[in-house]
C-alpha cells in the first residue's frame, strides 16, 4: 500500500511531505464513464484495523521506528484510514455508501469535476461533485485510480470525501495525513496484514517522527486570560449565555475559562526528541522524550480522538502522560491551535478528568491575546453552550 507504480516508497509518501494544491479542473472524462474505473463493491481498510491479524505486522513496523509502540503504529493507521462508512458500491454514475452494519447511508449520483495534481506524482486526483442533494452522504469526492504495489499485491485505491468543497479535500489546507483506502470486498484481514508486514521497514520510514505536526514553540492561551483584550470576549459569551437562559457575568465566565484552559506552563517547545514545558520567563518545568501509544476516543465528541503519548526514561513530574488533538482551526480564517491534557494519572483519568471541560489549548506565538480574544468572540455561542 506504500508504492504506486514504479515509485519505491510510494507516491503517498511524496504527497504527505508535499503541500497539496488544487489544480485546474480540466481532464474530466465522459459523464457516462466517469466512475467506470472504480466500478464494483469495495470495503474500507478501516474496518480491518481492530482484527488481531494485524498485531504482528504492527509489531514489525514498530521494530523499525523506536518513536512508536505497536499500538502507536495501529493508531497512525486508524487516523490515516479513518472512514465514516464501511464500504462503497460503485455502479454507473452512482455510489452507494454502506455502514458497518450493512445498512445504506445513501446512494448519490456524481458528475466529473475534472482533476487536480498530486505533487510528486504523475497521477492526479479525480474529482467528482454530487448531482442534486446528497442527503446524509457526501457532495464531493476525490479519488485515485485503482492500483497495486506489485503483480500479486492487494488492489486498492485512495479517496477523500466531504461536503465543504473540493478545495478542502485536496487543497493546501487539506489534512495531508488522511488517506481513506478501499480494497475489494473479499479482501481479508490476513491479506491486509500481509501487505503491511511485507513493507514493514518502508512503512516505518514512512511514519517518520510522530511529533512532526506539533514541532515548534506553542503558547498556552491560559497566559492570555487576564489580558484586558479578553474582557470583550467574556462579555460576548455572557450575551450568548443570556440567550440560553444562563445567568453569568464576565467574572464567572472568566473563571470558567481559567478552569477549562489551565496549565502551569506558559509555553511548550516540541522537537523531534524532546518536549519542554516552560514558564513565562523561560524556566523549565519539565522535559522529556515521549513514545507514541496510539489513539483513544474523546468522550462527548463523537468521532474525535486523542493522541496518546507516554514519557520514556525519567518521566518529568506532572507530565508522564500526554494527550493531544491534531493541530486544527475552526474555520478558514480562524487561528490554528490544538488541545492537550497532561499528568501522571492513568490514561482513563486523563480521558475522563474531574473537570470534563478541561481542554488546555496551545497556539503559535504570533497568536496574540487580542487575536485569541477575537477568536473567542467569533465562537461565543459555542462557548456559551459549554457553560453549565
mmCIF file of C-alpha atoms in Angstrom:
data_model
loop_
_atom_site.group_PDB
_atom_site.id
_atom_site.type_symbol
_atom_site.label_atom_id
_atom_site.label_comp_id
_atom_site.label_asym_id
_atom_site.label_seq_id
_atom_site.Cartn_x
_atom_site.Cartn_y
_atom_site.Cartn_z
ATOM 1 C CA UNK A 1 0.000 0.000 0.000
ATOM 2 C CA UNK A 2 3.036 2.247 0.023
ATOM 3 C CA UNK A 3 4.095 2.039 -3.568
ATOM 4 C CA UNK A 4 2.342 3.341 -6.582
ATOM 5 C CA UNK A 5 3.574 2.105 -9.934
ATOM 6 C CA UNK A 6 7.327 2.268 -10.121
ATOM 7 C CA UNK A 7 7.913 4.611 -7.156
ATOM 8 C CA UNK A 8 9.896 2.727 -4.492
ATOM 9 C CA UNK A 9 8.407 4.071 -1.259
ATOM 10 C CA UNK A 10 5.303 5.372 -2.866
ATOM 11 C CA UNK A 11 3.534 8.316 -4.205
ATOM 12 C CA UNK A 12 1.690 8.510 -0.881
ATOM 13 C CA UNK A 13 4.917 9.322 0.982
ATOM 14 C CA UNK A 14 5.704 12.035 -1.516
ATOM 15 C CA UNK A 15 2.279 13.533 -1.048
ATOM 16 C CA UNK A 16 2.469 13.507 2.740
ATOM 17 C CA UNK A 17 5.618 15.602 2.700
ATOM 18 C CA UNK A 18 4.362 17.914 -0.019
ATOM 19 C CA UNK A 19 1.904 20.770 0.068
ATOM 20 C CA UNK A 20 -1.191 19.731 -1.777
ATOM 21 C CA UNK A 21 -2.507 22.204 -4.314
ATOM 22 C CA UNK A 22 -5.837 22.162 -6.084
ATOM 23 C CA UNK A 23 -5.208 22.365 -9.787
ATOM 24 C CA UNK A 24 -7.276 23.252 -12.798
ATOM 25 C CA UNK A 25 -10.454 21.377 -13.498
ATOM 26 C CA UNK A 26 -9.504 20.037 -16.889
ATOM 27 C CA UNK A 27 -9.302 16.424 -17.825
ATOM 28 C CA UNK A 28 -12.880 15.405 -16.985
ATOM 29 C CA UNK A 29 -13.970 12.209 -18.708
ATOM 30 C CA UNK A 30 -17.258 11.426 -20.398
ATOM 31 C CA UNK A 31 -20.136 11.577 -17.938
ATOM 32 C CA UNK A 32 -21.405 8.070 -18.686
ATOM 33 C CA UNK A 33 -17.971 6.585 -17.936
ATOM 34 C CA UNK A 34 -16.904 8.930 -15.152
ATOM 35 C CA UNK A 35 -16.851 6.325 -12.376
ATOM 36 C CA UNK A 36 -16.179 3.301 -14.581
ATOM 37 C CA UNK A 37 -12.572 2.748 -13.334
ATOM 38 C CA UNK A 38 -13.883 2.255 -9.785
ATOM 39 C CA UNK A 39 -16.958 0.166 -10.601
ATOM 40 C CA UNK A 40 -17.506 -2.656 -8.143
ATOM 41 C CA UNK A 41 -18.015 -3.359 -4.467
ATOM 42 C CA UNK A 42 -15.336 -2.093 -2.112
ATOM 43 C CA UNK A 43 -14.539 -2.278 1.595
ATOM 44 C CA UNK A 44 -12.741 0.372 3.682
ATOM 45 C CA UNK A 45 -9.444 -0.729 5.219
ATOM 46 C CA UNK A 46 -10.590 0.985 8.422
ATOM 47 C CA UNK A 47 -12.866 -1.986 9.177
ATOM 48 C CA UNK A 48 -9.886 -4.354 9.441
ATOM 49 C CA UNK A 49 -7.776 -2.418 11.922
ATOM 50 C CA UNK A 50 -9.053 -3.993 15.138
ATOM 51 C CA UNK A 51 -8.524 -7.509 13.829
ATOM 52 C CA UNK A 52 -5.797 -9.360 15.810
ATOM 53 C CA UNK A 53 -4.309 -10.489 12.495
ATOM 54 C CA UNK A 54 -2.702 -7.035 12.176
ATOM 55 C CA UNK A 55 -0.836 -7.222 15.509
ATOM 56 C CA UNK A 56 2.324 -8.976 14.209
ATOM 57 C CA UNK A 57 2.554 -6.527 11.307
ATOM 58 C CA UNK A 58 2.258 -3.521 13.638
ATOM 59 C CA UNK A 59 4.958 -5.063 15.838
ATOM 60 C CA UNK A 60 7.190 -5.484 12.795
ATOM 61 C CA UNK A 61 6.748 -1.829 11.829
ATOM 62 C CA UNK A 62 7.392 -0.606 15.392
ATOM 63 C CA UNK A 63 10.615 -2.637 15.499
ATOM 64 C CA UNK A 64 11.977 -0.279 12.822
ATOM 65 C CA UNK A 65 10.822 3.002 14.451
ATOM 66 C CA UNK A 66 11.509 3.490 18.166
ATOM 67 C CA UNK A 67 9.170 6.502 18.360
ATOM 68 C CA UNK A 68 6.149 4.192 18.022
ATOM 69 C CA UNK A 69 4.839 1.275 20.025
ATOM 70 C CA UNK A 70 2.890 -1.368 18.062
ATOM 71 C CA UNK A 71 -0.282 0.271 19.393
ATOM 72 C CA UNK A 72 1.087 3.587 18.151
ATOM 73 C CA UNK A 73 1.504 2.154 14.658
ATOM 74 C CA UNK A 74 -2.095 0.982 14.803
ATOM 75 C CA UNK A 75 -3.155 4.449 15.975
ATOM 76 C CA UNK A 76 -1.438 6.024 12.978
ATOM 77 C CA UNK A 77 -3.255 3.611 10.667
ATOM 78 C CA UNK A 78 -6.584 4.441 12.297
ATOM 79 C CA UNK A 79 -6.065 8.138 11.631
ATOM 80 C CA UNK A 80 -4.756 7.635 8.114
ATOM 81 C CA UNK A 81 -7.517 5.234 7.053
ATOM 82 C CA UNK A 82 -10.305 6.912 9.060
ATOM 83 C CA UNK A 83 -13.566 6.482 7.173
ATOM 84 C CA UNK A 84 -17.147 7.270 8.156
ATOM 85 C CA UNK A 85 -18.550 4.384 6.156
ATOM 86 C CA UNK A 86 -17.596 0.723 5.840
ATOM 87 C CA UNK A 87 -17.704 0.360 2.092
ATOM 88 C CA UNK A 88 -18.905 1.574 -1.293
ATOM 89 C CA UNK A 89 -20.734 0.120 -4.265
ATOM 90 C CA UNK A 90 -19.862 1.990 -7.447
ATOM 91 C CA UNK A 91 -22.132 1.440 -10.429
ATOM 92 C CA UNK A 92 -22.620 3.699 -13.432
ATOM 93 C CA UNK A 93 -22.595 7.282 -12.182
ATOM 94 C CA UNK A 94 -23.719 6.428 -8.658
ATOM 95 C CA UNK A 95 -22.070 5.478 -5.375
ATOM 96 C CA UNK A 96 -23.864 3.675 -2.562
ATOM 97 C CA UNK A 97 -22.235 4.234 0.817
ATOM 98 C CA UNK A 98 -22.575 1.325 3.241
ATOM 99 C CA UNK A 99 -22.436 1.500 7.034
ATOM 100 C CA UNK A 100 -20.631 -1.041 9.211
ATOM 101 C CA UNK A 101 -23.912 -2.822 9.992
ATOM 102 C CA UNK A 102 -24.611 -3.275 6.280
ATOM 103 C CA UNK A 103 -27.297 -0.618 6.061
ATOM 104 C CA UNK A 104 -27.113 2.096 3.433
ATOM 105 C CA UNK A 105 -26.007 5.615 4.308
ATOM 106 C CA UNK A 106 -27.131 6.878 0.929
ATOM 107 C CA UNK A 107 -26.861 6.497 -2.830
ATOM 108 C CA UNK A 108 -25.604 9.525 -4.743
ATOM 109 C CA UNK A 109 -25.120 10.270 -8.438
ATOM 110 C CA UNK A 110 -21.952 12.147 -9.351
ATOM 111 C CA UNK A 111 -20.575 14.080 -12.279
ATOM 112 C CA UNK A 112 -16.930 14.626 -13.064
ATOM 113 C CA UNK A 113 -15.407 17.866 -11.818
ATOM 114 C CA UNK A 114 -12.069 17.315 -13.541
ATOM 115 C CA UNK A 115 -8.736 16.514 -11.955
ATOM 116 C CA UNK A 116 -6.217 18.020 -9.574
ATOM 117 C CA UNK A 117 -2.486 17.270 -9.499
ATOM 118 C CA UNK A 118 -0.757 15.365 -6.732
ATOM 119 C CA UNK A 119 2.686 16.941 -6.255
ATOM 120 C CA UNK A 120 5.478 14.446 -6.806
ATOM 121 C CA UNK A 121 3.337 12.071 -8.816
ATOM 122 C CA UNK A 122 2.142 11.951 -12.396
ATOM 123 C CA UNK A 123 -1.242 10.528 -11.408
ATOM 124 C CA UNK A 124 -3.952 13.049 -10.458
ATOM 125 C CA UNK A 125 -6.870 13.204 -8.125
ATOM 126 C CA UNK A 126 -10.110 12.534 -9.995
ATOM 127 C CA UNK A 127 -12.726 14.961 -8.695
ATOM 128 C CA UNK A 128 -16.487 14.436 -8.520
ATOM 129 C CA UNK A 129 -19.462 16.500 -7.428
ATOM 130 C CA UNK A 130 -22.920 15.208 -6.488
ATOM 131 C CA UNK A 131 -25.800 15.734 -8.865
ATOM 132 C CA UNK A 132 -28.543 17.075 -6.619
ATOM 133 C CA UNK A 133 -28.821 16.792 -2.840
ATOM 134 C CA UNK A 134 -26.549 14.055 -1.413
ATOM 135 C CA UNK A 135 -28.682 13.754 1.724
ATOM 136 C CA UNK A 136 -26.701 12.169 4.565
ATOM 137 C CA UNK A 137 -23.890 11.173 2.185
ATOM 138 C CA UNK A 138 -21.234 13.361 0.542
ATOM 139 C CA UNK A 139 -21.320 16.132 -2.020
ATOM 140 C CA UNK A 140 -17.645 15.912 -3.037
ATOM 141 C CA UNK A 141 -15.305 13.019 -3.802
ATOM 142 C CA UNK A 142 -11.630 12.904 -4.742
ATOM 143 C CA UNK A 143 -10.436 9.505 -5.989
ATOM 144 C CA UNK A 144 -7.109 7.977 -7.007
ATOM 145 C CA UNK A 145 -7.193 5.260 -9.641
ATOM 146 C CA UNK A 146 -7.180 1.607 -8.593
ATOM 147 C CA UNK A 147 -3.636 0.254 -8.250
ATOM 148 C CA UNK A 148 -1.479 -2.350 -6.513
ATOM 149 C CA UNK A 149 2.121 -2.457 -5.332
ATOM 150 C CA UNK A 150 3.081 -5.453 -7.420
ATOM 151 C CA UNK A 151 1.717 -8.249 -9.639
ATOM 152 C CA UNK A 152 0.423 -10.260 -6.666
ATOM 153 C CA UNK A 153 -0.220 -7.375 -4.258
ATOM 154 C CA UNK A 154 -3.593 -6.229 -2.975
ATOM 155 C CA UNK A 155 -5.520 -3.946 -5.299
ATOM 156 C CA UNK A 156 -6.699 -0.801 -3.571
ATOM 157 C CA UNK A 157 -7.330 2.899 -4.070
ATOM 158 C CA UNK A 158 -7.454 6.077 -2.008
ATOM 159 C CA UNK A 159 -10.147 8.687 -1.683
ATOM 160 C CA UNK A 160 -11.310 11.713 0.243
ATOM 161 C CA UNK A 161 -14.862 12.860 0.749
ATOM 162 C CA UNK A 162 -16.761 15.742 2.313
ATOM 163 C CA UNK A 163 -19.409 18.425 1.997
ATOM 164 C CA UNK A 164 -17.391 21.647 2.198
ATOM 165 C CA UNK A 165 -15.575 21.871 -1.138
ATOM 166 C CA UNK A 166 -13.128 20.044 -3.377
ATOM 167 C CA UNK A 167 -10.512 22.545 -2.283
ATOM 168 C CA UNK A 168 -11.000 21.383 1.301
ATOM 169 C CA UNK A 169 -10.246 17.810 0.217
ATOM 170 C CA UNK A 170 -7.125 18.316 -1.878
ATOM 171 C CA UNK A 171 -6.114 21.950 -1.443
ATOM 172 C CA UNK A 172 -3.321 23.442 0.617
ATOM 173 C CA UNK A 173 -5.337 23.292 3.849
ATOM 174 C CA UNK A 174 -6.369 19.649 3.437
ATOM 175 C CA UNK A 175 -5.291 17.075 6.017
ATOM 176 C CA UNK A 176 -2.253 15.611 4.282
ATOM 177 C CA UNK A 177 -2.215 12.562 6.577
ATOM 178 C CA UNK A 178 -5.780 11.446 5.777
ATOM 179 C CA UNK A 179 -5.936 8.649 3.193
ATOM 180 C CA UNK A 180 -9.123 6.551 3.383
ATOM 181 C CA UNK A 181 -8.429 3.432 1.347
ATOM 182 C CA UNK A 182 -10.699 0.917 -0.374
ATOM 183 C CA UNK A 183 -9.964 -2.704 -1.246
ATOM 184 C CA UNK A 184 -12.049 -5.386 -2.924
ATOM 185 C CA UNK A 185 -14.966 -6.668 -0.863
ATOM 186 C CA UNK A 186 -13.455 -10.145 -0.499
ATOM 187 C CA UNK A 187 -10.152 -8.818 0.897
ATOM 188 C CA UNK A 188 -9.345 -10.496 4.228
ATOM 189 C CA UNK A 189 -7.676 -9.092 7.344
ATOM 190 C CA UNK A 190 -4.868 -11.579 6.747
ATOM 191 C CA UNK A 191 -4.266 -10.049 3.311
ATOM 192 C CA UNK A 192 -4.169 -6.530 4.740
ATOM 193 C CA UNK A 193 -1.758 -7.682 7.447
ATOM 194 C CA UNK A 194 0.473 -9.448 4.923
ATOM 195 C CA UNK A 195 0.578 -6.338 2.743
ATOM 196 C CA UNK A 196 1.643 -4.186 5.698
ATOM 197 C CA UNK A 197 4.092 -6.741 7.055
ATOM 198 C CA UNK A 198 5.833 -7.172 3.714
ATOM 199 C CA UNK A 199 6.676 -3.469 3.765
ATOM 200 C CA UNK A 200 7.338 -3.059 7.485
ATOM 201 C CA UNK A 201 10.681 -1.281 7.170
ATOM 202 C CA UNK A 202 9.487 1.049 4.408
ATOM 203 C CA UNK A 203 6.327 1.841 6.353
ATOM 204 C CA UNK A 204 8.375 2.603 9.469
ATOM 205 C CA UNK A 205 10.355 5.160 7.468
ATOM 206 C CA UNK A 206 7.127 6.498 6.043
ATOM 207 C CA UNK A 207 5.773 7.072 9.567
ATOM 208 C CA UNK A 208 8.687 9.357 10.417
ATOM 209 C CA UNK A 209 8.570 11.223 13.723
ATOM 210 C CA UNK A 210 5.109 11.255 15.266
ATOM 211 C CA UNK A 211 5.611 14.765 16.675
ATOM 212 C CA UNK A 212 6.036 16.337 13.224
ATOM 213 C CA UNK A 213 2.676 18.214 13.107
ATOM 214 C CA UNK A 214 3.393 19.805 16.511
ATOM 215 C CA UNK A 215 7.067 20.730 16.098
ATOM 216 C CA UNK A 216 7.976 24.214 17.280
ATOM 217 C CA UNK A 217 7.080 26.506 20.162
ATOM 218 C CA UNK A 218 3.462 26.894 21.258
ATOM 219 C CA UNK A 219 1.906 29.260 23.780
ATOM 220 C CA UNK A 220 -0.721 28.176 26.296
ATOM 221 C CA UNK A 221 -3.722 30.515 25.953
ATOM 222 C CA UNK A 222 -4.122 30.325 29.734
ATOM 223 C CA UNK A 223 -1.462 33.056 29.805
ATOM 224 C CA UNK A 224 -3.847 35.393 27.934
ATOM 225 C CA UNK A 225 -6.862 35.143 30.222
ATOM 226 C CA UNK A 226 -6.040 38.194 32.376
ATOM 227 C CA UNK A 227 -5.245 40.388 29.371
ATOM 228 C CA UNK A 228 -7.589 43.411 29.040
ATOM 229 C CA UNK A 229 -8.344 42.329 25.451
ATOM 230 C CA UNK A 230 -10.259 39.359 26.853
ATOM 231 C CA UNK A 231 -12.923 41.468 28.580
ATOM 232 C CA UNK A 232 -14.875 41.990 25.355
ATOM 233 C CA UNK A 233 -14.660 38.261 24.658
ATOM 234 C CA UNK A 234 -16.047 37.393 28.085
ATOM 235 C CA UNK A 235 -18.863 39.904 27.535
ATOM 236 C CA UNK A 236 -19.723 38.273 24.199
ATOM 237 C CA UNK A 237 -20.007 34.873 25.901
ATOM 238 C CA UNK A 238 -22.206 36.396 28.636
ATOM 239 C CA UNK A 239 -24.545 37.780 25.966
ATOM 240 C CA UNK A 240 -24.862 34.385 24.295
ATOM 241 C CA UNK A 241 -25.334 32.641 27.645
ATOM 242 C CA UNK A 242 -28.178 35.027 28.461
ATOM 243 C CA UNK A 243 -29.943 33.975 25.257
ATOM 244 C CA UNK A 244 -29.776 30.389 26.547
ATOM 245 C CA UNK A 245 -31.298 31.356 29.881
ATOM 246 C CA UNK A 246 -27.999 31.002 31.756
ATOM 247 C CA UNK A 247 -27.031 33.532 34.425
ATOM 248 C CA UNK A 248 -23.380 34.570 34.092
ATOM 249 C CA UNK A 249 -21.337 37.742 34.357
ATOM 250 C CA UNK A 250 -17.877 38.425 32.921
ATOM 251 C CA UNK A 251 -16.157 37.368 36.152
ATOM 252 C CA UNK A 252 -17.867 33.961 36.215
ATOM 253 C CA UNK A 253 -17.198 33.404 32.517
ATOM 254 C CA UNK A 254 -13.546 34.249 33.116
ATOM 255 C CA UNK A 255 -13.435 31.725 35.958
ATOM 256 C CA UNK A 256 -14.892 29.078 33.635
ATOM 257 C CA UNK A 257 -12.208 29.819 31.033
ATOM 258 C CA UNK A 258 -9.479 29.552 33.672
ATOM 259 C CA UNK A 259 -10.706 26.133 34.684
ATOM 260 C CA UNK A 260 -11.082 24.992 31.086
ATOM 261 C CA UNK A 261 -7.685 26.229 29.859
ATOM 262 C CA UNK A 262 -5.483 25.944 32.957
ATOM 263 C CA UNK A 263 -1.822 24.974 32.557
ATOM 264 C CA UNK A 264 1.094 25.539 34.963
ATOM 265 C CA UNK A 265 3.289 26.338 31.959
ATOM 266 C CA UNK A 266 3.200 29.366 29.660
ATOM 267 C CA UNK A 267 4.588 27.612 26.615
ATOM 268 C CA UNK A 268 5.735 24.236 25.319
ATOM 269 C CA UNK A 269 8.647 23.649 22.952
ATOM 270 C CA UNK A 270 8.464 20.453 20.911
ATOM 271 C CA UNK A 271 11.391 18.993 18.985
ATOM 272 C CA UNK A 272 11.894 15.582 17.426
ATOM 273 C CA UNK A 273 13.500 14.182 20.580
ATOM 274 C CA UNK A 274 12.192 16.261 23.495
ATOM 275 C CA UNK A 275 9.159 18.145 24.746
ATOM 276 C CA UNK A 276 9.918 21.026 27.123
ATOM 277 C CA UNK A 277 7.397 22.852 29.340
ATOM 278 C CA UNK A 278 8.356 26.450 30.166
ATOM 279 C CA UNK A 279 7.236 29.288 32.430
ATOM 280 C CA UNK A 280 6.750 32.821 31.081
ATOM 281 C CA UNK A 281 10.364 33.705 31.946
ATOM 282 C CA UNK A 282 11.728 30.591 30.195
ATOM 283 C CA UNK A 283 12.299 28.426 33.265
ATOM 284 C CA UNK A 284 11.938 24.726 32.517
ATOM 285 C CA UNK A 285 9.154 22.993 34.424
ATOM 286 C CA UNK A 286 9.698 19.639 32.764
ATOM 287 C CA UNK A 287 11.487 17.990 29.868
ATOM 288 C CA UNK A 288 11.013 14.547 28.434
ATOM 289 C CA UNK A 289 11.092 12.255 25.461
ATOM 290 C CA UNK A 290 7.844 10.552 24.514
ATOM 291 C CA UNK A 291 6.731 7.470 22.624
ATOM 292 C CA UNK A 292 3.507 7.422 20.626
ATOM 293 C CA UNK A 293 0.961 4.975 22.050
ATOM 294 C CA UNK A 294 -1.886 5.420 19.576
ATOM 295 C CA UNK A 295 -5.339 6.985 19.743
ATOM 296 C CA UNK A 296 -8.218 6.943 22.226
ATOM 297 C CA UNK A 297 -11.774 8.243 21.743
ATOM 298 C CA UNK A 298 -12.701 11.636 23.172
ATOM 299 C CA UNK A 299 -15.866 11.219 25.303
ATOM 300 C CA UNK A 300 -18.660 13.607 24.375
ATOM 301 C CA UNK A 301 -17.185 14.427 20.962
ATOM 302 C CA UNK A 302 -18.196 11.656 18.590
ATOM 303 C CA UNK A 303 -15.533 10.826 16.032
ATOM 304 C CA UNK A 304 -12.842 12.901 17.796
ATOM 305 C CA UNK A 305 -9.645 11.261 19.011
ATOM 306 C CA UNK A 306 -6.882 11.975 21.463
ATOM 307 C CA UNK A 307 -3.324 11.057 20.503
ATOM 308 C CA UNK A 308 -1.713 9.299 23.468
ATOM 309 C CA UNK A 309 1.949 9.686 24.499
ATOM 310 C CA UNK A 310 3.975 8.358 27.429
ATOM 311 C CA UNK A 311 7.349 9.562 28.671
ATOM 312 C CA UNK A 312 10.405 7.426 28.063
ATOM 313 C CA UNK A 313 13.149 7.049 30.620
ATOM 314 C CA UNK A 314 12.970 9.507 33.524
ATOM 315 C CA UNK A 315 9.472 10.981 33.496
ATOM 316 C CA UNK A 316 9.163 14.728 34.155
ATOM 317 C CA UNK A 317 6.937 15.217 37.217
ATOM 318 C CA UNK A 318 3.425 16.105 36.172
ATOM 319 C CA UNK A 319 3.996 15.215 32.530
ATOM 320 C CA UNK A 320 4.380 11.441 32.463
ATOM 321 C CA UNK A 321 1.447 11.080 30.093
ATOM 322 C CA UNK A 322 0.175 13.483 27.415
ATOM 323 C CA UNK A 323 -2.954 13.580 25.291
ATOM 324 C CA UNK A 324 -3.066 15.833 22.222
ATOM 325 C CA UNK A 325 -5.500 16.648 19.458
ATOM 326 C CA UNK A 326 -4.500 17.354 15.886
ATOM 327 C CA UNK A 327 -3.471 20.899 15.012
ATOM 328 C CA UNK A 328 -6.581 22.480 13.543
ATOM 329 C CA UNK A 329 -8.638 25.635 13.128
ATOM 330 C CA UNK A 330 -12.367 26.268 13.414
ATOM 331 C CA UNK A 331 -12.644 27.991 10.039
ATOM 332 C CA UNK A 332 -10.612 29.239 7.057
ATOM 333 C CA UNK A 333 -9.634 32.464 8.837
ATOM 334 C CA UNK A 334 -9.551 31.094 12.385
ATOM 335 C CA UNK A 335 -6.401 30.634 14.454
ATOM 336 C CA UNK A 336 -4.528 27.344 14.341
ATOM 337 C CA UNK A 337 -4.417 25.571 17.674
ATOM 338 C CA UNK A 338 -4.532 22.220 19.419
ATOM 339 C CA UNK A 339 -5.731 20.888 22.745
ATOM 340 C CA UNK A 340 -3.908 18.746 25.251
ATOM 341 C CA UNK A 341 -4.093 17.113 28.639
ATOM 342 C CA UNK A 342 -1.170 16.026 30.785
ATOM 343 C CA UNK A 343 -0.349 14.431 34.126
ATOM 344 C CA UNK A 344 0.923 11.338 35.886
ATOM 345 C CA UNK A 345 -2.521 9.790 36.257
ATOM 346 C CA UNK A 346 -3.812 6.757 34.405
ATOM 347 C CA UNK A 347 -4.973 7.057 30.828
ATOM 348 C CA UNK A 348 -8.604 6.747 31.878
ATOM 349 C CA UNK A 349 -8.222 9.516 34.469
ATOM 350 C CA UNK A 350 -6.888 11.850 31.791
ATOM 351 C CA UNK A 351 -9.568 10.893 29.290
ATOM 352 C CA UNK A 352 -12.243 11.376 31.978
ATOM 353 C CA UNK A 353 -10.881 14.079 34.326
ATOM 354 C CA UNK A 354 -12.799 15.541 37.271
ATOM 355 C CA UNK A 355 -13.386 18.614 35.093
ATOM 356 C CA UNK A 356 -14.622 17.148 31.782
ATOM 357 C CA UNK A 357 -14.269 20.588 30.190
ATOM 358 C CA UNK A 358 -10.514 20.748 30.857
ATOM 359 C CA UNK A 359 -9.077 21.460 27.426
ATOM 360 C CA UNK A 360 -5.718 23.288 27.670
ATOM 361 C CA UNK A 361 -5.107 24.957 24.332
ATOM 362 C CA UNK A 362 -1.881 25.884 22.568
ATOM 363 C CA UNK A 363 -1.378 28.434 19.785
ATOM 364 C CA UNK A 364 1.544 29.772 17.790
ATOM 365 C CA UNK A 365 3.478 32.667 19.414
ATOM 366 C CA UNK A 366 2.213 35.079 16.755
ATOM 367 C CA UNK A 367 -1.322 34.469 18.018
ATOM 368 C CA UNK A 368 -1.595 37.348 20.487
ATOM 369 C CA UNK A 369 -4.117 37.821 23.295
ATOM 370 C CA UNK A 370 -6.039 40.176 21.001
ATOM 371 C CA UNK A 371 -6.205 37.539 18.262
ATOM 372 C CA UNK A 372 -7.350 34.914 20.747
ATOM 373 C CA UNK A 373 -9.998 37.301 22.095
ATOM 374 C CA UNK A 374 -11.381 37.815 18.585
ATOM 375 C CA UNK A 375 -11.476 34.058 18.089
ATOM 376 C CA UNK A 376 -13.452 33.635 21.317
ATOM 377 C CA UNK A 377 -15.884 36.363 20.254
ATOM 378 C CA UNK A 378 -16.435 34.543 16.974
ATOM 379 C CA UNK A 379 -17.175 31.323 18.866
ATOM 380 C CA UNK A 380 -19.097 32.955 21.725
ATOM 381 C CA UNK A 381 -22.281 30.948 21.113
ATOM 382 C CA UNK A 382 -20.345 27.662 21.250
ATOM 383 C CA UNK A 383 -18.595 28.639 24.475
ATOM 384 C CA UNK A 384 -21.922 29.686 25.992
ATOM 385 C CA UNK A 385 -23.320 26.244 25.189
ATOM 386 C CA UNK A 386 -20.429 24.675 27.137
ATOM 387 C CA UNK A 387 -21.244 26.659 30.270
ATOM 388 C CA UNK A 388 -23.001 24.508 32.899
#
